[in-house]
Amino acid sequence: MKEFQETLYDSISQCFRIDKLYYESKTEHQHLMIFHNAFLGRVMTLDGIVQTTERDEFIYHEMMAHVPLLAHGEAKEVLIVGGGDGAMLREVRRHPGVERIVMVEIDAEVIELARKYLPNHSQGAFEDPRLELVISDGMEFVRNCEAGRFDVIIADSTDPIGPGEVLFSDDFYAECHRVLKEGGVMATQNGVPFFQLDEVRTTRRRMGRHFADQTFYSAAVPTYHGGIMTFGWGSDEPALRQVSEKVLAQRLSEAGFQPRYYTPEIHLASFALPRYLLDALEE
Amino acid sequence: MSSPAAGRALRYGASEEEKARYHGLARRHGTPLLVVSRERLRVQYRDLQKRLPDVSLYYAIKAFPHPAVIETLAALGCHFDVASEGEIELLQALRISGRKTIHTHPVKKSQQIKAALRGGSTTFVVDNLEELGKLTPWRHRVGILIRLSFPSETAAVDLSRKFGCPPEEAPEIAERAQRAGFQVRGLSFHVGSQSLSPQAHVDAIEQCRRLLERINERLPHPLGTLDIGGGFPVDYELRGFDYDAYFQPIRRALERLPRDLHLIAEPGRYLVAPAVISISSVIGKSRRGGLRWYYLDDGIYGSYSGQLFDHARYPLQFPDGEGPRSPSVLAGPTCDSIDVIAENLDLPELNEGDLVIGRMMGAYTAATSTRFNSLNAAKIVVEEEDFDVG
């Protein structure tokens, strides 16, 4: 196979040239590939779907980490579910106020492969002393976790078909709500609504049951093609969405790092949703 | 007593070269064997492409689900008709994209739908609203083909009894599917298999043409695909079947369709039947009721299972054995009395170790063979070389 053709949708498909194939697994349960594309750099795909590329991963990971962390402002305990490539960890650990990062990944092999073939994703993040790495099913982990442990939960999941399926379930949102501290927030990967409007509807229904303030924010990640993708947002504290630009800028400057995509302006603007999406949510 | 030998092609003897080839294979690999010719597969694929020039061919993996067959056809640009998780796994193991498949089983478990999607197979066949409902969670990702039933009186295997909706129901299914947010790609049908008359295909194509016209006048999203199924016959009787005469009316019917319509066919038998021969050995003989009985190491529960499930009568060749012929019975190796391959055959005297060649044995042979009596299935050997398909 000299090119990768995505198999997400029946009538439309994006196609990447494979300039060098680094890795291809075919276990009974999944088909994972890591290859180089001249424009995108290293690309990881799972079961025919683009997971991450070196060229545009910063948009996804920065938005998913910094929006909840800076909205919260004093997160100390952070849970990452999934995120085996290490890039979410890389972004979370840029916040010096975070004291402990628990990362729960179901597949140890993904971590090994990513460290070997996608080193720019983790950039040494797995060595962080604040990290507690747990190889386990995310659902099992939250189910067995004590209540009120985390300030921020980030569910960096794959597509809702396959191992990531449970991370889109009603039970998962309920357990996450339980293990969040008061005033905590969870952010989730929620797909490209232009092509899969049902995903926001379903998440609104399931997540909205457990959080007083449930909404979505968005960013356009070019290789998740189809325009903006959404991130699910769940918190009992509506004030987390009212933090001013000035305060966000202050928190960012105190954190002392330079994002490539994230700005306080984008942070606030990303909660503005297009009409078609609002309509779908209001149905 | 009926005569199962009626209509069965027999060939006595073989050229020295052929005989040497069969015995060489038997010595190298042991029997029973199924021998696949990659070259014959290629010949069949190109032949069908020529006969159905604007049709994308999706090999029906179920006919002979072997990696070498899939790989050989994939290299020629063939697509694949899959109906189960196992078939998708076969393709994945060969790194063939799900993009090159359609999932044609009209009835699926939700688990199978997910497995298909994970394997990249996104076009699904349905024939009722119940089944469509199962696809609802993925309605924005998948494409739908609506399967119609056109019962055939001439096919050896009627595929319209179990599946397919009456054509008059198709417009409503299409409309409701579109209203529910599905992308309806088009229509599909299976008129049955191994019909020696093209009329069922011709009639079905013509009905679909009118149906598509009617549906596309009404619906906001026109249907753009017609899947004409498979079932194209092969010449089991070796009587020089006139393929030109068979395919010409089908081609003409297709030419009356709109030029922008995507055409799909799902040939299984036509591609693979002539590309496989069976080699079995005589393992015992006896004389019963004035007949000679020969027991082979393959039979009805093995490679010849298609005689039962697929109603096929494979041509038989006897490269060995000389002398006067007398009425004989060929039986398989199991202890069941239905394990008889053929009766009322006029055969020369055969001896233990003599070979019996089954020809045209690619379709629904190994695929449906059993492990009855804990006998091993025939070993499958893949060769480059073509067979003499006379």
PDB file of N, CA and C in Angstrom, chain B residues 157-248:
ATOM      1  N   VAL B 157     -29.175 -22.064  -8.177  1.00  0.00           N
ATOM      2  CA  VAL B 157     -29.253 -21.609  -6.792  1.00  0.00           C
ATOM      3  C   VAL B 157     -30.070 -20.321  -6.768  1.00  0.00           C
ATOM      4  N   ASP B 158     -31.277 -20.394  -6.225  1.00  0.00           N
ATOM      5  CA  ASP B 158     -32.147 -19.223  -6.190  1.00  0.00           C
ATOM      6  C   ASP B 158     -31.793 -18.374  -4.983  1.00  0.00           C
ATOM      7  N   LEU B 159     -31.391 -17.129  -5.220  1.00  0.00           N
ATOM      8  CA  LEU B 159     -30.963 -16.286  -4.114  1.00  0.00           C
ATOM      9  C   LEU B 159     -31.996 -15.232  -3.748  1.00  0.00           C
ATOM     10  N   SER B 160     -33.177 -15.359  -4.286  1.00  0.00           N
ATOM     11  CA  SER B 160     -34.200 -14.358  -4.003  1.00  0.00           C
ATOM     12  C   SER B 160     -35.228 -14.846  -3.006  1.00  0.00           C
ATOM     13  N   ARG B 161     -35.084 -16.085  -2.560  1.00  0.00           N
ATOM     14  CA  ARG B 161     -36.053 -16.615  -1.621  1.00  0.00           C
ATOM     15  C   ARG B 161     -35.793 -16.068  -0.227  1.00  0.00           C
ATOM     16  N   LYS B 162     -34.502 -16.023   0.116  1.00  0.00           N
ATOM     17  CA  LYS B 162     -34.142 -15.687   1.482  1.00  0.00           C
ATOM     18  C   LYS B 162     -33.982 -14.174   1.676  1.00  0.00           C
ATOM     19  N   PHE B 163     -33.510 -13.493   0.657  1.00  0.00           N
ATOM     20  CA  PHE B 163     -33.209 -12.068   0.781  1.00  0.00           C
ATOM     21  C   PHE B 163     -33.774 -11.254  -0.371  1.00  0.00           C
ATOM     22  N   GLY B 164     -33.862  -9.957  -0.105  1.00  0.00           N
ATOM     23  CA  GLY B 164     -34.311  -9.038  -1.141  1.00  0.00           C
ATOM     24  C   GLY B 164     -35.747  -8.618  -0.900  1.00  0.00           C
ATOM     25  N   CYS B 165     -36.040  -7.318  -1.135  1.00  0.00           N
ATOM     26  CA  CYS B 165     -37.412  -6.857  -0.979  1.00  0.00           C
ATOM     27  C   CYS B 165     -38.072  -6.832  -2.350  1.00  0.00           C
ATOM     28  N   PRO B 166     -39.399  -6.934  -2.394  1.00  0.00           N
ATOM     29  CA  PRO B 166     -40.074  -6.809  -3.686  1.00  0.00           C
ATOM     30  C   PRO B 166     -39.730  -5.440  -4.295  1.00  0.00           C
ATOM     31  N   PRO B 167     -39.472  -5.377  -5.598  1.00  0.00           N
ATOM     32  CA  PRO B 167     -39.055  -4.120  -6.217  1.00  0.00           C
ATOM     33  C   PRO B 167     -39.981  -2.956  -5.885  1.00  0.00           C
ATOM     34  N   GLU B 168     -41.285  -3.231  -5.769  1.00  0.00           N
ATOM     35  CA  GLU B 168     -42.212  -2.123  -5.539  1.00  0.00           C
ATOM     36  C   GLU B 168     -42.039  -1.480  -4.162  1.00  0.00           C
ATOM     37  N   GLU B 169     -41.320  -2.185  -3.248  1.00  0.00           N
ATOM     38  CA  GLU B 169     -41.090  -1.591  -1.930  1.00  0.00           C
ATOM     39  C   GLU B 169     -39.859  -0.689  -1.893  1.00  0.00           C
ATOM     40  N   ALA B 170     -39.016  -0.804  -2.923  1.00  0.00           N
ATOM     41  CA  ALA B 170     -37.738  -0.085  -2.905  1.00  0.00           C
ATOM     42  C   ALA B 170     -37.881   1.433  -2.791  1.00  0.00           C
ATOM     43  N   PRO B 171     -38.821   2.043  -3.549  1.00  0.00           N
ATOM     44  CA  PRO B 171     -38.910   3.504  -3.451  1.00  0.00           C
ATOM     45  C   PRO B 171     -39.191   3.977  -2.028  1.00  0.00           C
ATOM     46  N   GLU B 172     -40.038   3.245  -1.321  1.00  0.00           N
ATOM     47  CA  GLU B 172     -40.361   3.677   0.031  1.00  0.00           C
ATOM     48  C   GLU B 172     -39.177   3.506   0.973  1.00  0.00           C
ATOM     49  N   ILE B 173     -38.475   2.386   0.817  1.00  0.00           N
ATOM     50  CA  ILE B 173     -37.295   2.172   1.667  1.00  0.00           C
ATOM     51  C   ILE B 173     -36.266   3.265   1.390  1.00  0.00           C
ATOM     52  N   ALA B 174     -36.063   3.567   0.103  1.00  0.00           N
ATOM     53  CA  ALA B 174     -35.082   4.605  -0.262  1.00  0.00           C
ATOM     54  C   ALA B 174     -35.485   5.947   0.341  1.00  0.00           C
ATOM     55  N   GLU B 175     -36.751   6.254   0.228  1.00  0.00           N
ATOM     56  CA  GLU B 175     -37.216   7.548   0.709  1.00  0.00           C
ATOM     57  C   GLU B 175     -37.081   7.654   2.228  1.00  0.00           C
ATOM     58  N   ARG B 176     -37.505   6.596   2.903  1.00  0.00           N
ATOM     59  CA  ARG B 176     -37.429   6.644   4.366  1.00  0.00           C
ATOM     60  C   ARG B 176     -35.981   6.650   4.832  1.00  0.00           C
ATOM     61  N   ALA B 177     -35.136   5.936   4.119  1.00  0.00           N
ATOM     62  CA  ALA B 177     -33.713   5.924   4.484  1.00  0.00           C
ATOM     63  C   ALA B 177     -33.120   7.325   4.323  1.00  0.00           C
ATOM     64  N   GLN B 178     -33.441   7.973   3.217  1.00  0.00           N
ATOM     65  CA  GLN B 178     -32.909   9.326   3.013  1.00  0.00           C
ATOM     66  C   GLN B 178     -33.460  10.287   4.055  1.00  0.00           C
ATOM     67  N   ARG B 179     -34.726  10.145   4.347  1.00  0.00           N
ATOM     68  CA  ARG B 179     -35.296  11.034   5.354  1.00  0.00           C
ATOM     69  C   ARG B 179     -34.653  10.817   6.720  1.00  0.00           C
ATOM     70  N   ALA B 180     -34.215   9.572   6.959  1.00  0.00           N
ATOM     71  CA  ALA B 180     -33.560   9.265   8.237  1.00  0.00           C
ATOM     72  C   ALA B 180     -32.090   9.682   8.225  1.00  0.00           C
ATOM     73  N   GLY B 181     -31.647  10.285   7.127  1.00  0.00           N
ATOM     74  CA  GLY B 181     -30.284  10.805   7.100  1.00  0.00           C
ATOM     75  C   GLY B 181     -29.252   9.864   6.500  1.00  0.00           C
ATOM     76  N   PHE B 182     -29.699   8.754   5.903  1.00  0.00           N
ATOM     77  CA  PHE B 182     -28.760   7.822   5.262  1.00  0.00           C
ATOM     78  C   PHE B 182     -28.400   8.297   3.858  1.00  0.00           C
ATOM     79  N   GLN B 183     -27.207   7.891   3.431  1.00  0.00           N
ATOM     80  CA  GLN B 183     -26.853   8.076   2.032  1.00  0.00           C
ATOM     81  C   GLN B 183     -27.184   6.773   1.309  1.00  0.00           C
ATOM     82  N   VAL B 184     -28.180   6.830   0.450  1.00  0.00           N
ATOM     83  CA  VAL B 184     -28.574   5.628  -0.280  1.00  0.00           C
ATOM     84  C   VAL B 184     -27.816   5.618  -1.601  1.00  0.00           C
ATOM     85  N   ARG B 185     -26.918   4.658  -1.739  1.00  0.00           N
ATOM     86  CA  ARG B 185     -26.097   4.609  -2.959  1.00  0.00           C
ATOM     87  C   ARG B 185     -26.870   4.087  -4.151  1.00  0.00           C
ATOM     88  N   GLY B 186     -27.696   3.079  -3.901  1.00  0.00           N
ATOM     89  CA  GLY B 186     -28.387   2.527  -5.062  1.00  0.00           C
ATOM     90  C   GLY B 186     -29.061   1.203  -4.766  1.00  0.00           C
ATOM     91  N   LEU B 187     -29.206   0.415  -5.828  1.00  0.00           N
ATOM     92  CA  LEU B 187     -29.936  -0.845  -5.745  1.00  0.00           C
ATOM     93  C   LEU B 187     -28.999  -2.018  -6.010  1.00  0.00           C
ATOM     94  N   SER B 188     -29.372  -3.158  -5.468  1.00  0.00           N
ATOM     95  CA  SER B 188     -28.628  -4.366  -5.789  1.00  0.00           C
ATOM     96  C   SER B 188     -29.596  -5.525  -5.925  1.00  0.00           C
ATOM     97  N   PHE B 189     -29.173  -6.533  -6.636  1.00  0.00           N
ATOM     98  CA  PHE B 189     -29.996  -7.743  -6.726  1.00  0.00           C
ATOM     99  C   PHE B 189     -29.112  -8.951  -6.984  1.00  0.00           C
ATOM    100  N   HIS B 190     -29.663 -10.124  -6.711  1.00  0.00           N
ATOM    101  CA  HIS B 190     -29.024 -11.392  -7.052  1.00  0.00           C
ATOM    102  C   HIS B 190     -30.066 -12.260  -7.697  1.00  0.00           C
ATOM    103  N   VAL B 191     -29.918 -12.554  -8.947  1.00  0.00           N
ATOM    104  CA  VAL B 191     -30.968 -13.334  -9.598  1.00  0.00           C
ATOM    105  C   VAL B 191     -30.776 -14.819  -9.359  1.00  0.00           C
ATOM    106  N   GLY B 192     -29.719 -15.189  -8.645  1.00  0.00           N
ATOM    107  CA  GLY B 192     -29.462 -16.615  -8.457  1.00  0.00           C
ATOM    108  C   GLY B 192     -28.204 -16.988  -9.211  1.00  0.00           C
ATOM    109  N   SER B 193     -27.765 -18.197  -8.980  1.00  0.00           N
ATOM    110  CA  SER B 193     -26.452 -18.555  -9.485  1.00  0.00           C
ATOM    111  C   SER B 193     -26.536 -19.703 -10.478  1.00  0.00           C
ATOM    112  N   GLN B 194     -25.597 -19.705 -11.408  1.00  0.00           N
ATOM    113  CA  GLN B 194     -25.438 -20.795 -12.370  1.00  0.00           C
ATOM    114  C   GLN B 194     -26.703 -20.992 -13.216  1.00  0.00           C
ATOM    115  N   SER B 195     -27.334 -19.870 -13.550  1.00  0.00           N
ATOM    116  CA  SER B 195     -28.409 -19.970 -14.535  1.00  0.00           C
ATOM    117  C   SER B 195     -27.752 -19.897 -15.906  1.00  0.00           C
ATOM    118  N   LEU B 196     -28.179 -20.773 -16.792  1.00  0.00           N
ATOM    119  CA  LEU B 196     -27.547 -20.775 -18.113  1.00  0.00           C
ATOM    120  C   LEU B 196     -28.215 -19.787 -19.061  1.00  0.00           C
ATOM    121  N   SER B 197     -29.261 -19.131 -18.547  1.00  0.00           N
ATOM    122  CA  SER B 197     -29.926 -18.117 -19.365  1.00  0.00           C
ATOM    123  C   SER B 197     -29.676 -16.738 -18.771  1.00  0.00           C
ATOM    124  N   PRO B 198     -29.368 -15.774 -19.608  1.00  0.00           N
ATOM    125  CA  PRO B 198     -29.107 -14.415 -19.107  1.00  0.00           C
ATOM    126  C   PRO B 198     -30.390 -13.638 -18.849  1.00  0.00           C
ATOM    127  N   GLN B 199     -31.550 -14.249 -19.146  1.00  0.00           N
ATOM    128  CA  GLN B 199     -32.791 -13.485 -19.145  1.00  0.00           C
ATOM    129  C   GLN B 199     -33.104 -12.869 -17.780  1.00  0.00           C
ATOM    130  N   ALA B 200     -32.829 -13.609 -16.715  1.00  0.00           N
ATOM    131  CA  ALA B 200     -33.135 -13.091 -15.378  1.00  0.00           C
ATOM    132  C   ALA B 200     -32.326 -11.822 -15.115  1.00  0.00           C
ATOM    133  N   HIS B 201     -31.064 -11.832 -15.490  1.00  0.00           N
ATOM    134  CA  HIS B 201     -30.237 -10.637 -15.343  1.00  0.00           C
ATOM    135  C   HIS B 201     -30.792  -9.481 -16.186  1.00  0.00           C
ATOM    136  N   VAL B 202     -31.096  -9.801 -17.427  1.00  0.00           N
ATOM    137  CA  VAL B 202     -31.582  -8.771 -18.350  1.00  0.00           C
ATOM    138  C   VAL B 202     -32.867  -8.133 -17.810  1.00  0.00           C
ATOM    139  N   ASP B 203     -33.798  -8.984 -17.359  1.00  0.00           N
ATOM    140  CA  ASP B 203     -35.067  -8.465 -16.842  1.00  0.00           C
ATOM    141  C   ASP B 203     -34.845  -7.618 -15.587  1.00  0.00           C
ATOM    142  N   ALA B 204     -33.962  -8.114 -14.709  1.00  0.00           N
ATOM    143  CA  ALA B 204     -33.719  -7.392 -13.461  1.00  0.00           C
ATOM    144  C   ALA B 204     -33.074  -6.030 -13.741  1.00  0.00           C
ATOM    145  N   ILE B 205     -32.135  -6.007 -14.658  1.00  0.00           N
ATOM    146  CA  ILE B 205     -31.478  -4.736 -14.991  1.00  0.00           C
ATOM    147  C   ILE B 205     -32.503  -3.748 -15.545  1.00  0.00           C
ATOM    148  N   GLU B 206     -33.368  -4.261 -16.405  1.00  0.00           N
ATOM    149  CA  GLU B 206     -34.386  -3.406 -17.009  1.00  0.00           C
ATOM    150  C   GLU B 206     -35.359  -2.883 -15.932  1.00  0.00           C
ATOM    151  N   GLN B 207     -35.762  -3.750 -15.030  1.00  0.00           N
ATOM    152  CA  GLN B 207     -36.652  -3.301 -13.947  1.00  0.00           C
ATOM    153  C   GLN B 207     -35.971  -2.256 -13.072  1.00  0.00           C
ATOM    154  N   CYS B 208     -34.684  -2.490 -12.809  1.00  0.00           N
ATOM    155  CA  CYS B 208     -33.947  -1.536 -11.984  1.00  0.00           C
ATOM    156  C   CYS B 208     -33.805  -0.195 -12.692  1.00  0.00           C
ATOM    157  N   ARG B 209     -33.631  -0.241 -14.000  1.00  0.00           N
ATOM    158  CA  ARG B 209     -33.528   1.000 -14.761  1.00  0.00           C
ATOM    159  C   ARG B 209     -34.788   1.844 -14.581  1.00  0.00           C
ATOM    160  N   ARG B 210     -35.932   1.183 -14.699  1.00  0.00           N
ATOM    161  CA  ARG B 210     -37.185   1.920 -14.551  1.00  0.00           C
ATOM    162  C   ARG B 210     -37.393   2.393 -13.112  1.00  0.00           C
ATOM    163  N   LEU B 211     -37.003   1.522 -12.205  1.00  0.00           N
ATOM    164  CA  LEU B 211     -37.154   1.838 -10.787  1.00  0.00           C
ATOM    165  C   LEU B 211     -36.270   3.034 -10.400  1.00  0.00           C
ATOM    166  N   LEU B 212     -35.045   3.010 -10.884  1.00  0.00           N
ATOM    167  CA  LEU B 212     -34.119   4.109 -10.575  1.00  0.00           C
ATOM    168  C   LEU B 212     -34.658   5.424 -11.126  1.00  0.00           C
ATOM    169  N   GLU B 213     -35.198   5.339 -12.328  1.00  0.00           N
ATOM    170  CA  GLU B 213     -35.774   6.532 -12.946  1.00  0.00           C
ATOM    171  C   GLU B 213     -36.878   7.104 -12.049  1.00  0.00           C
ATOM    172  N   ARG B 214     -37.752   6.193 -11.610  1.00  0.00           N
ATOM    173  CA  ARG B 214     -38.874   6.616 -10.772  1.00  0.00           C
ATOM    174  C   ARG B 214     -38.394   7.184  -9.437  1.00  0.00           C
ATOM    175  N   ILE B 215     -37.467   6.473  -8.820  1.00  0.00           N
ATOM    176  CA  ILE B 215     -36.973   6.911  -7.509  1.00  0.00           C
ATOM    177  C   ILE B 215     -36.262   8.256  -7.646  1.00  0.00           C
ATOM    178  N   ASN B 216     -35.441   8.362  -8.677  1.00  0.00           N
ATOM    179  CA  ASN B 216     -34.633   9.576  -8.807  1.00  0.00           C
ATOM    180  C   ASN B 216     -35.446  10.809  -9.200  1.00  0.00           C
ATOM    181  N   GLU B 217     -36.636  10.594  -9.724  1.00  0.00           N
ATOM    182  CA  GLU B 217     -37.516  11.740  -9.968  1.00  0.00           C
ATOM    183  C   GLU B 217     -38.044  12.308  -8.657  1.00  0.00           C
ATOM    184  N   ARG B 218     -38.218  11.413  -7.702  1.00  0.00           N
ATOM    185  CA  ARG B 218     -38.880  11.800  -6.453  1.00  0.00           C
ATOM    186  C   ARG B 218     -37.947  12.246  -5.351  1.00  0.00           C
ATOM    187  N   LEU B 219     -36.780  11.612  -5.281  1.00  0.00           N
ATOM    188  CA  LEU B 219     -35.948  11.817  -4.102  1.00  0.00           C
ATOM    189  C   LEU B 219     -34.940  12.952  -4.289  1.00  0.00           C
ATOM    190  N   PRO B 220     -34.627  13.651  -3.198  1.00  0.00           N
ATOM    191  CA  PRO B 220     -33.672  14.753  -3.284  1.00  0.00           C
ATOM    192  C   PRO B 220     -32.264  14.283  -3.665  1.00  0.00           C
ATOM    193  N   HIS B 221     -31.874  13.065  -3.230  1.00  0.00           N
ATOM    194  CA  HIS B 221     -30.546  12.564  -3.556  1.00  0.00           C
ATOM    195  C   HIS B 221     -30.666  11.392  -4.520  1.00  0.00           C
ATOM    196  N   PRO B 222     -30.234  11.569  -5.751  1.00  0.00           N
ATOM    197  CA  PRO B 222     -30.368  10.486  -6.721  1.00  0.00           C
ATOM    198  C   PRO B 222     -29.525   9.270  -6.331  1.00  0.00           C
ATOM    199  N   LEU B 223     -30.040   8.093  -6.655  1.00  0.00           N
ATOM    200  CA  LEU B 223     -29.294   6.855  -6.428  1.00  0.00           C
ATOM    201  C   LEU B 223     -28.350   6.650  -7.610  1.00  0.00           C
ATOM    202  N   GLY B 224     -27.101   6.385  -7.338  1.00  0.00           N
ATOM    203  CA  GLY B 224     -26.115   6.381  -8.419  1.00  0.00           C
ATOM    204  C   GLY B 224     -25.414   5.069  -8.670  1.00  0.00           C
ATOM    205  N   THR B 225     -25.873   3.999  -8.032  1.00  0.00           N
ATOM    206  CA  THR B 225     -25.161   2.719  -8.169  1.00  0.00           C
ATOM    207  C   THR B 225     -26.146   1.587  -8.419  1.00  0.00           C
ATOM    208  N   LEU B 226     -25.766   0.689  -9.312  1.00  0.00           N
ATOM    209  CA  LEU B 226     -26.527  -0.547  -9.480  1.00  0.00           C
ATOM    210  C   LEU B 226     -25.565  -1.724  -9.352  1.00  0.00           C
ATOM    211  N   ASP B 227     -25.890  -2.600  -8.412  1.00  0.00           N
ATOM    212  CA  ASP B 227     -25.088  -3.796  -8.177  1.00  0.00           C
ATOM    213  C   ASP B 227     -25.856  -4.970  -8.762  1.00  0.00           C
ATOM    214  N   ILE B 228     -25.318  -5.558  -9.819  1.00  0.00           N
ATOM    215  CA  ILE B 228     -26.067  -6.607 -10.528  1.00  0.00           C
ATOM    216  C   ILE B 228     -25.764  -8.008  -9.991  1.00  0.00           C
ATOM    217  N   GLY B 229     -25.072  -8.053  -8.824  1.00  0.00           N
ATOM    218  CA  GLY B 229     -24.836  -9.352  -8.209  1.00  0.00           C
ATOM    219  C   GLY B 229     -23.866 -10.203  -9.007  1.00  0.00           C
ATOM    220  N   GLY B 230     -23.994 -11.503  -8.817  1.00  0.00           N
ATOM    221  CA  GLY B 230     -23.101 -12.409  -9.548  1.00  0.00           C
ATOM    222  C   GLY B 230     -23.937 -13.520 -10.132  1.00  0.00           C
ATOM    223  N   GLY B 231     -23.447 -14.728 -10.004  1.00  0.00           N
ATOM    224  CA  GLY B 231     -24.216 -15.867 -10.479  1.00  0.00           C
ATOM    225  C   GLY B 231     -23.915 -16.243 -11.917  1.00  0.00           C
ATOM    226  N   PHE B 232     -22.933 -15.579 -12.532  1.00  0.00           N
ATOM    227  CA  PHE B 232     -22.615 -15.902 -13.920  1.00  0.00           C
ATOM    228  C   PHE B 232     -22.143 -17.354 -14.006  1.00  0.00           C
ATOM    229  N   PRO B 233     -22.660 -18.069 -14.980  1.00  0.00           N
ATOM    230  CA  PRO B 233     -22.434 -19.519 -14.986  1.00  0.00           C
ATOM    231  C   PRO B 233     -21.053 -19.905 -15.519  1.00  0.00           C
ATOM    232  N   VAL B 234     -20.620 -21.096 -15.125  1.00  0.00           N
ATOM    233  CA  VAL B 234     -19.446 -21.690 -15.769  1.00  0.00           C
ATOM    234  C   VAL B 234     -19.872 -22.999 -16.414  1.00  0.00           C
ATOM    235  N   ASP B 235     -19.010 -23.497 -17.258  1.00  0.00           N
ATOM    236  CA  ASP B 235     -19.371 -24.624 -18.109  1.00  0.00           C
ATOM    237  C   ASP B 235     -18.995 -25.947 -17.450  1.00  0.00           C
ATOM    238  N   TYR B 236     -19.804 -26.358 -16.461  1.00  0.00           N
ATOM    239  CA  TYR B 236     -19.503 -27.616 -15.774  1.00  0.00           C
ATOM    240  C   TYR B 236     -19.626 -28.816 -16.709  1.00  0.00           C
ATOM    241  N   GLU B 237     -20.445 -28.649 -17.737  1.00  0.00           N
ATOM    242  CA  GLU B 237     -20.657 -29.797 -18.620  1.00  0.00           C
ATOM    243  C   GLU B 237     -19.614 -29.885 -19.721  1.00  0.00           C
ATOM    244  N   LEU B 238     -18.757 -28.877 -19.783  1.00  0.00           N
ATOM    245  CA  LEU B 238     -17.684 -28.841 -20.783  1.00  0.00           C
ATOM    246  C   LEU B 238     -18.214 -29.096 -22.195  1.00  0.00           C
ATOM    247  N   ARG B 239     -19.335 -28.436 -22.486  1.00  0.00           N
ATOM    248  CA  ARG B 239     -19.915 -28.647 -23.825  1.00  0.00           C
ATOM    249  C   ARG B 239     -19.649 -27.454 -24.721  1.00  0.00           C
ATOM    250  N   GLY B 240     -18.740 -26.594 -24.312  1.00  0.00           N
ATOM    251  CA  GLY B 240     -18.452 -25.411 -25.111  1.00  0.00           C
ATOM    252  C   GLY B 240     -19.556 -24.377 -24.965  1.00  0.00           C
ATOM    253  N   PHE B 241     -19.891 -24.062 -23.712  1.00  0.00           N
ATOM    254  CA  PHE B 241     -20.942 -23.078 -23.439  1.00  0.00           C
ATOM    255  C   PHE B 241     -20.635 -21.771 -24.161  1.00  0.00           C
ATOM    256  N   ASP B 242     -21.663 -21.165 -24.727  1.00  0.00           N
ATOM    257  CA  ASP B 242     -21.464 -19.952 -25.539  1.00  0.00           C
ATOM    258  C   ASP B 242     -21.544 -18.714 -24.641  1.00  0.00           C
ATOM    259  N   TYR B 243     -20.388 -18.324 -24.116  1.00  0.00           N
ATOM    260  CA  TYR B 243     -20.354 -17.174 -23.205  1.00  0.00           C
ATOM    261  C   TYR B 243     -20.692 -15.867 -23.927  1.00  0.00           C
ATOM    262  N   ASP B 244     -20.304 -15.781 -25.187  1.00  0.00           N
ATOM    263  CA  ASP B 244     -20.637 -14.563 -25.953  1.00  0.00           C
ATOM    264  C   ASP B 244     -22.142 -14.370 -25.985  1.00  0.00           C
ATOM    265  N   ALA B 245     -22.840 -15.461 -26.282  1.00  0.00           N
ATOM    266  CA  ALA B 245     -24.298 -15.378 -26.374  1.00  0.00           C
ATOM    267  C   ALA B 245     -24.914 -15.080 -25.008  1.00  0.00           C
ATOM    268  N   TYR B 246     -24.278 -15.573 -23.964  1.00  0.00           N
ATOM    269  CA  TYR B 246     -24.812 -15.339 -22.614  1.00  0.00           C
ATOM    270  C   TYR B 246     -24.645 -13.871 -22.209  1.00  0.00           C
ATOM    271  N   PHE B 247     -23.455 -13.337 -22.404  1.00  0.00           N
ATOM    272  CA  PHE B 247     -23.184 -11.998 -21.876  1.00  0.00           C
ATOM    273  C   PHE B 247     -23.713 -10.863 -22.755  1.00  0.00           C
ATOM    274  N   GLN B 248     -23.879 -11.123 -24.028  1.00  0.00           N
ATOM    275  CA  GLN B 248     -24.269 -10.032 -24.917  1.00  0.00           C
ATOM    276  C   GLN B 248     -25.575  -9.342 -24.505  1.00  0.00           C
TER     277      GLN B 248
END
